[in-house]
Amino acid sequence: MRDTRAELILQAEILVRGRGYSGFSYADLAAVVGIRKASIHHHFPAKADLALALVAAYDERYDAALAAILAQARSGVARIEAYGRLYLGGVEDDLGCLCAVLAVERDALPDAVRTAIARFFDKHIAWLERVLAEGLADGSVRAGLDPGSTARLVVATLEGALLLERVLAGTTGFRGTLEALCEALSPRGV
């Protein structure tokens, strides 16, 4: 049996990441999924309800990915590199980060969606800050960095590189940016 709600979330995420929140309608989504618009309203009465479900699903996937990185990568820089590789799928598929795409349209979004987006980025910054602090403590990250400021730098660098590669239509620049970021975070002489 088909899980219509899950399919709606999956296809709506692709539409939003590719076109933006204002760039798609329930009619677009209905056409992609092959159902009537009324069926979408059954699951998501308002577009804001769909946006909240999108952010929640995206956040859940990232939670699992971040936990896997902590379990698999041991050094601070290796964890940052693995985090950066999470963005590569978007680069390769010409899709932006869902929360960054939504953030661009911040003023058009309901407060609940803005809050969910902020929570997503706050969580990522906190995770990166932890990774950097642990890397400083074990010597796997260059000494002298401020974990809080550097965590924001990592997010800004990767989000900016993703945006730039969507415009330039390639992955080479993103890969080079990730490599340069990791090199800058590596302990000197390593």
PDB file of C-alpha atoms in Angstrom:
ATOM      1  CA  MET A   1       0.000   0.000   0.000  1.00  0.00           C
ATOM      2  CA  ARG A   2       1.266   3.451  -0.933  1.00  0.00           C
ATOM      3  CA  ASP A   3       2.136   5.889   1.871  1.00  0.00           C
ATOM      4  CA  THR A   4       0.724   9.044   0.314  1.00  0.00           C
ATOM      5  CA  ARG A   5       1.823  11.330   3.146  1.00  0.00           C
ATOM      6  CA  ALA A   6       5.439  10.156   2.913  1.00  0.00           C
ATOM      7  CA  GLU A   7       5.384  10.511  -0.881  1.00  0.00           C
ATOM      8  CA  LEU A   8       3.990  14.040  -0.556  1.00  0.00           C
ATOM      9  CA  ILE A   9       6.783  14.975   1.848  1.00  0.00           C
ATOM     10  CA  LEU A  10       9.446  13.456  -0.405  1.00  0.00           C
ATOM     11  CA  GLN A  11       8.228  15.143  -3.577  1.00  0.00           C
ATOM     12  CA  ALA A  12       7.473  18.467  -1.876  1.00  0.00           C
ATOM     13  CA  GLU A  13      11.014  18.529  -0.490  1.00  0.00           C
ATOM     14  CA  ILE A  14      12.430  18.110  -3.985  1.00  0.00           C
ATOM     15  CA  LEU A  15      10.175  20.879  -5.293  1.00  0.00           C
ATOM     16  CA  VAL A  16      11.061  23.290  -2.474  1.00  0.00           C
ATOM     17  CA  ARG A  17      14.785  22.554  -2.647  1.00  0.00           C
ATOM     18  CA  GLY A  18      14.719  23.098  -6.410  1.00  0.00           C
ATOM     19  CA  ARG A  19      12.220  25.944  -6.801  1.00  0.00           C
ATOM     20  CA  GLY A  20      11.749  27.481  -3.369  1.00  0.00           C
ATOM     21  CA  TYR A  21       8.687  27.651  -1.129  1.00  0.00           C
ATOM     22  CA  SER A  22       6.893  30.206  -3.290  1.00  0.00           C
ATOM     23  CA  GLY A  23       7.937  28.439  -6.476  1.00  0.00           C
ATOM     24  CA  PHE A  24       5.620  25.466  -6.152  1.00  0.00           C
ATOM     25  CA  SER A  25       1.934  24.948  -5.547  1.00  0.00           C
ATOM     26  CA  TYR A  26      -0.274  22.115  -4.423  1.00  0.00           C
ATOM     27  CA  ALA A  27      -1.206  21.726  -8.110  1.00  0.00           C
ATOM     28  CA  ASP A  28       2.484  21.101  -8.923  1.00  0.00           C
ATOM     29  CA  LEU A  29       2.752  18.592  -6.096  1.00  0.00           C
ATOM     30  CA  ALA A  30      -0.488  16.842  -7.091  1.00  0.00           C
ATOM     31  CA  ALA A  31       0.805  16.438 -10.646  1.00  0.00           C
ATOM     32  CA  VAL A  32       4.122  14.959  -9.489  1.00  0.00           C
ATOM     33  CA  VAL A  33       2.520  12.543  -7.019  1.00  0.00           C
ATOM     34  CA  GLY A  34      -0.432  11.712  -9.275  1.00  0.00           C
ATOM     35  CA  ILE A  35      -3.244  12.643  -6.907  1.00  0.00           C
ATOM     36  CA  ARG A  36      -5.853  15.387  -6.645  1.00  0.00           C
ATOM     37  CA  LYS A  37      -5.109  18.647  -4.812  1.00  0.00           C
ATOM     38  CA  ALA A  38      -7.908  17.824  -2.371  1.00  0.00           C
ATOM     39  CA  SER A  39      -5.970  14.743  -1.294  1.00  0.00           C
ATOM     40  CA  ILE A  40      -3.001  16.928  -0.377  1.00  0.00           C
ATOM     41  CA  HIS A  41      -5.258  19.156   1.727  1.00  0.00           C
ATOM     42  CA  HIS A  42      -6.410  16.033   3.567  1.00  0.00           C
ATOM     43  CA  HIS A  43      -2.832  15.472   4.761  1.00  0.00           C
ATOM     44  CA  PHE A  44      -1.695  19.104   4.929  1.00  0.00           C
ATOM     45  CA  PRO A  45      -4.592  21.580   5.227  1.00  0.00           C
ATOM     46  CA  ALA A  46      -2.266  24.538   4.622  1.00  0.00           C
ATOM     47  CA  LYS A  47       1.059  24.949   2.855  1.00  0.00           C
ATOM     48  CA  ALA A  48       2.576  25.928   6.218  1.00  0.00           C
ATOM     49  CA  ASP A  49       1.594  22.510   7.599  1.00  0.00           C
ATOM     50  CA  LEU A  50       3.458  20.887   4.738  1.00  0.00           C
ATOM     51  CA  ALA A  51       6.492  23.130   5.307  1.00  0.00           C
ATOM     52  CA  LEU A  52       6.602  22.134   8.986  1.00  0.00           C
ATOM     53  CA  ALA A  53       6.411  18.455   8.043  1.00  0.00           C
ATOM     54  CA  LEU A  54       9.210  18.961   5.503  1.00  0.00           C
ATOM     55  CA  VAL A  55      11.504  20.584   8.051  1.00  0.00           C
ATOM     56  CA  ALA A  56      10.694  17.890  10.634  1.00  0.00           C
ATOM     57  CA  ALA A  57      11.490  15.065   8.191  1.00  0.00           C
ATOM     58  CA  TYR A  58      14.675  16.797   7.003  1.00  0.00           C
ATOM     59  CA  ASP A  59      15.756  17.421  10.577  1.00  0.00           C
ATOM     60  CA  GLU A  60      15.137  13.785  11.476  1.00  0.00           C
ATOM     61  CA  ARG A  61      17.301  12.580   8.584  1.00  0.00           C
ATOM     62  CA  TYR A  62      20.079  14.939   9.590  1.00  0.00           C
ATOM     63  CA  ASP A  63      19.864  13.793  13.225  1.00  0.00           C
ATOM     64  CA  ALA A  64      20.534  10.241  12.049  1.00  0.00           C
ATOM     65  CA  ALA A  65      23.362  11.389   9.764  1.00  0.00           C
ATOM     66  CA  LEU A  66      25.027  13.423  12.522  1.00  0.00           C
ATOM     67  CA  ALA A  67      24.820  10.489  14.930  1.00  0.00           C
ATOM     68  CA  ALA A  68      26.398   8.231  12.285  1.00  0.00           C
ATOM     69  CA  ILE A  69      29.231  10.712  11.760  1.00  0.00           C
ATOM     70  CA  LEU A  70      29.972  10.761  15.490  1.00  0.00           C
ATOM     71  CA  ALA A  71      30.018   6.963  15.546  1.00  0.00           C
ATOM     72  CA  GLN A  72      32.147   6.503  12.425  1.00  0.00           C
ATOM     73  CA  ALA A  73      34.580   9.419  12.229  1.00  0.00           C
ATOM     74  CA  ARG A  74      37.049   9.844  15.066  1.00  0.00           C
ATOM     75  CA  SER A  75      38.871  13.131  14.517  1.00  0.00           C
ATOM     76  CA  GLY A  76      37.379  16.594  14.521  1.00  0.00           C
ATOM     77  CA  VAL A  77      38.439  17.339  10.957  1.00  0.00           C
ATOM     78  CA  ALA A  78      37.194  13.941   9.734  1.00  0.00           C
ATOM     79  CA  ARG A  79      33.817  14.724  11.293  1.00  0.00           C
ATOM     80  CA  ILE A  80      33.711  18.150   9.642  1.00  0.00           C
ATOM     81  CA  GLU A  81      34.622  16.568   6.309  1.00  0.00           C
ATOM     82  CA  ALA A  82      31.877  13.951   6.716  1.00  0.00           C
ATOM     83  CA  TYR A  83      29.431  16.727   7.616  1.00  0.00           C
ATOM     84  CA  GLY A  84      30.435  18.603   4.469  1.00  0.00           C
ATOM     85  CA  ARG A  85      29.900  15.497   2.357  1.00  0.00           C
ATOM     86  CA  LEU A  86      26.259  15.529   3.476  1.00  0.00           C
ATOM     87  CA  TYR A  87      25.871  18.588   1.258  1.00  0.00           C
ATOM     88  CA  LEU A  88      27.285  16.829  -1.811  1.00  0.00           C
ATOM     89  CA  GLY A  89      24.016  15.071  -2.575  1.00  0.00           C
ATOM     90  CA  GLY A  90      22.358  18.446  -2.947  1.00  0.00           C
ATOM     91  CA  VAL A  91      25.185  19.695  -5.130  1.00  0.00           C
ATOM     92  CA  GLU A  92      25.017  16.621  -7.367  1.00  0.00           C
ATOM     93  CA  ASP A  93      21.211  16.805  -7.647  1.00  0.00           C
ATOM     94  CA  ASP A  94      21.152  20.605  -8.133  1.00  0.00           C
ATOM     95  CA  LEU A  95      19.112  21.026  -4.958  1.00  0.00           C
ATOM     96  CA  GLY A  96      19.706  23.523  -2.200  1.00  0.00           C
ATOM     97  CA  CYS A  97      19.607  22.797   1.519  1.00  0.00           C
ATOM     98  CA  LEU A  98      15.909  22.714   2.429  1.00  0.00           C
ATOM     99  CA  CYS A  99      16.268  24.985   5.447  1.00  0.00           C
ATOM    100  CA  ALA A 100      18.505  27.463   3.628  1.00  0.00           C
ATOM    101  CA  VAL A 101      16.068  27.623   0.707  1.00  0.00           C
ATOM    102  CA  LEU A 102      13.246  28.269   3.151  1.00  0.00           C
ATOM    103  CA  ALA A 103      15.321  30.825   5.065  1.00  0.00           C
ATOM    104  CA  VAL A 104      15.722  32.873   1.885  1.00  0.00           C
ATOM    105  CA  GLU A 105      11.939  33.314   1.917  1.00  0.00           C
ATOM    106  CA  ARG A 106      11.829  33.934   5.667  1.00  0.00           C
ATOM    107  CA  ASP A 107       9.507  36.930   5.481  1.00  0.00           C
ATOM    108  CA  ALA A 108       6.898  34.948   3.535  1.00  0.00           C
ATOM    109  CA  LEU A 109       6.855  32.085   6.045  1.00  0.00           C
ATOM    110  CA  PRO A 110       4.661  31.657   9.110  1.00  0.00           C
ATOM    111  CA  ASP A 111       6.359  32.048  12.500  1.00  0.00           C
ATOM    112  CA  ALA A 112       6.202  28.317  13.242  1.00  0.00           C
ATOM    113  CA  VAL A 113       8.176  27.513  10.086  1.00  0.00           C
ATOM    114  CA  ARG A 114      10.734  30.244  10.827  1.00  0.00           C
ATOM    115  CA  THR A 115      11.154  28.818  14.319  1.00  0.00           C
ATOM    116  CA  ALA A 116      11.658  25.292  12.945  1.00  0.00           C
ATOM    117  CA  ILE A 117      14.304  26.538  10.503  1.00  0.00           C
ATOM    118  CA  ALA A 118      16.137  28.432  13.249  1.00  0.00           C
ATOM    119  CA  ARG A 119      16.019  25.325  15.456  1.00  0.00           C
ATOM    120  CA  PHE A 120      17.536  23.255  12.621  1.00  0.00           C
ATOM    121  CA  PHE A 121      20.468  25.636  12.187  1.00  0.00           C
ATOM    122  CA  ASP A 122      20.923  26.108  15.950  1.00  0.00           C
ATOM    123  CA  LYS A 123      21.165  22.333  16.326  1.00  0.00           C
ATOM    124  CA  HIS A 124      23.781  22.087  13.564  1.00  0.00           C
ATOM    125  CA  ILE A 125      25.847  24.923  14.987  1.00  0.00           C
ATOM    126  CA  ALA A 126      25.724  23.305  18.440  1.00  0.00           C
ATOM    127  CA  TRP A 127      26.738  19.930  16.963  1.00  0.00           C
ATOM    128  CA  LEU A 128      29.645  21.492  15.075  1.00  0.00           C
ATOM    129  CA  GLU A 129      30.683  23.460  18.154  1.00  0.00           C
ATOM    130  CA  ARG A 130      30.816  20.190  20.108  1.00  0.00           C
ATOM    131  CA  VAL A 131      32.826  18.481  17.353  1.00  0.00           C
ATOM    132  CA  LEU A 132      35.266  21.396  17.230  1.00  0.00           C
ATOM    133  CA  ALA A 133      35.605  21.586  21.028  1.00  0.00           C
ATOM    134  CA  GLU A 134      36.321  17.848  21.200  1.00  0.00           C
ATOM    135  CA  GLY A 135      38.788  18.228  18.325  1.00  0.00           C
ATOM    136  CA  LEU A 136      40.567  21.031  20.159  1.00  0.00           C
ATOM    137  CA  ALA A 137      40.739  18.895  23.295  1.00  0.00           C
ATOM    138  CA  ASP A 138      42.194  15.857  21.508  1.00  0.00           C
ATOM    139  CA  GLY A 139      44.423  17.857  19.164  1.00  0.00           C
ATOM    140  CA  SER A 140      42.649  16.821  15.955  1.00  0.00           C
ATOM    141  CA  VAL A 141      41.598  20.426  15.206  1.00  0.00           C
ATOM    142  CA  ARG A 142      43.960  23.387  14.845  1.00  0.00           C
ATOM    143  CA  ALA A 143      44.630  25.037  18.215  1.00  0.00           C
ATOM    144  CA  GLY A 144      43.381  28.533  18.913  1.00  0.00           C
ATOM    145  CA  LEU A 145      40.037  28.312  17.129  1.00  0.00           C
ATOM    146  CA  ASP A 146      36.876  29.510  18.856  1.00  0.00           C
ATOM    147  CA  PRO A 147      34.421  26.589  18.528  1.00  0.00           C
ATOM    148  CA  GLY A 148      31.313  28.801  18.407  1.00  0.00           C
ATOM    149  CA  SER A 149      32.570  31.178  15.733  1.00  0.00           C
ATOM    150  CA  THR A 150      34.155  28.372  13.755  1.00  0.00           C
ATOM    151  CA  ALA A 151      30.931  26.329  13.835  1.00  0.00           C
ATOM    152  CA  ARG A 152      29.103  29.265  12.242  1.00  0.00           C
ATOM    153  CA  LEU A 153      31.936  29.616   9.726  1.00  0.00           C
ATOM    154  CA  VAL A 154      31.578  25.956   8.742  1.00  0.00           C
ATOM    155  CA  VAL A 155      27.823  26.275   8.165  1.00  0.00           C
ATOM    156  CA  ALA A 156      28.191  29.561   6.284  1.00  0.00           C
ATOM    157  CA  THR A 157      30.988  28.166   4.118  1.00  0.00           C
ATOM    158  CA  LEU A 158      29.147  24.987   3.189  1.00  0.00           C
ATOM    159  CA  GLU A 159      25.784  26.679   2.604  1.00  0.00           C
ATOM    160  CA  GLY A 160      27.489  29.342   0.491  1.00  0.00           C
ATOM    161  CA  ALA A 161      29.423  26.744  -1.488  1.00  0.00           C
ATOM    162  CA  LEU A 162      26.211  24.796  -2.112  1.00  0.00           C
ATOM    163  CA  LEU A 163      24.464  27.928  -3.359  1.00  0.00           C
ATOM    164  CA  LEU A 164      27.389  28.860  -5.584  1.00  0.00           C
ATOM    165  CA  GLU A 165      27.574  25.396  -7.137  1.00  0.00           C
ATOM    166  CA  ARG A 166      23.848  25.502  -7.927  1.00  0.00           C
ATOM    167  CA  VAL A 167      24.559  28.641  -9.945  1.00  0.00           C
ATOM    168  CA  LEU A 168      27.736  27.293 -11.546  1.00  0.00           C
ATOM    169  CA  ALA A 169      26.329  23.766 -12.065  1.00  0.00           C
ATOM    170  CA  GLY A 170      29.231  21.663 -10.866  1.00  0.00           C
ATOM    171  CA  THR A 171      30.695  19.814  -7.921  1.00  0.00           C
ATOM    172  CA  THR A 172      34.382  20.590  -8.368  1.00  0.00           C
ATOM    173  CA  GLY A 173      34.199  23.947  -6.625  1.00  0.00           C
ATOM    174  CA  PHE A 174      32.285  22.520  -3.689  1.00  0.00           C
ATOM    175  CA  ARG A 175      34.775  19.710  -3.251  1.00  0.00           C
ATOM    176  CA  GLY A 176      37.632  22.222  -3.363  1.00  0.00           C
ATOM    177  CA  THR A 177      35.894  24.430  -0.813  1.00  0.00           C
ATOM    178  CA  LEU A 178      35.381  21.478   1.527  1.00  0.00           C
ATOM    179  CA  GLU A 179      39.023  20.473   1.121  1.00  0.00           C
ATOM    180  CA  ALA A 180      40.202  24.037   1.865  1.00  0.00           C
ATOM    181  CA  LEU A 181      37.918  24.231   4.904  1.00  0.00           C
ATOM    182  CA  CYS A 182      39.263  20.965   6.303  1.00  0.00           C
ATOM    183  CA  GLU A 183      42.835  22.043   5.621  1.00  0.00           C
ATOM    184  CA  ALA A 184      42.234  25.308   7.485  1.00  0.00           C
ATOM    185  CA  LEU A 185      40.855  23.384  10.474  1.00  0.00           C
ATOM    186  CA  SER A 186      43.637  20.783  10.544  1.00  0.00           C
ATOM    187  CA  PRO A 187      46.403  21.075  13.117  1.00  0.00           C
ATOM    188  CA  ARG A 188      49.487  22.779  11.709  1.00  0.00           C
ATOM    189  CA  GLY A 189      52.070  20.383  10.355  1.00  0.00           C
ATOM    190  CA  VAL A 190      49.592  17.549   9.775  1.00  0.00           C
TER     191      VAL A 190
END
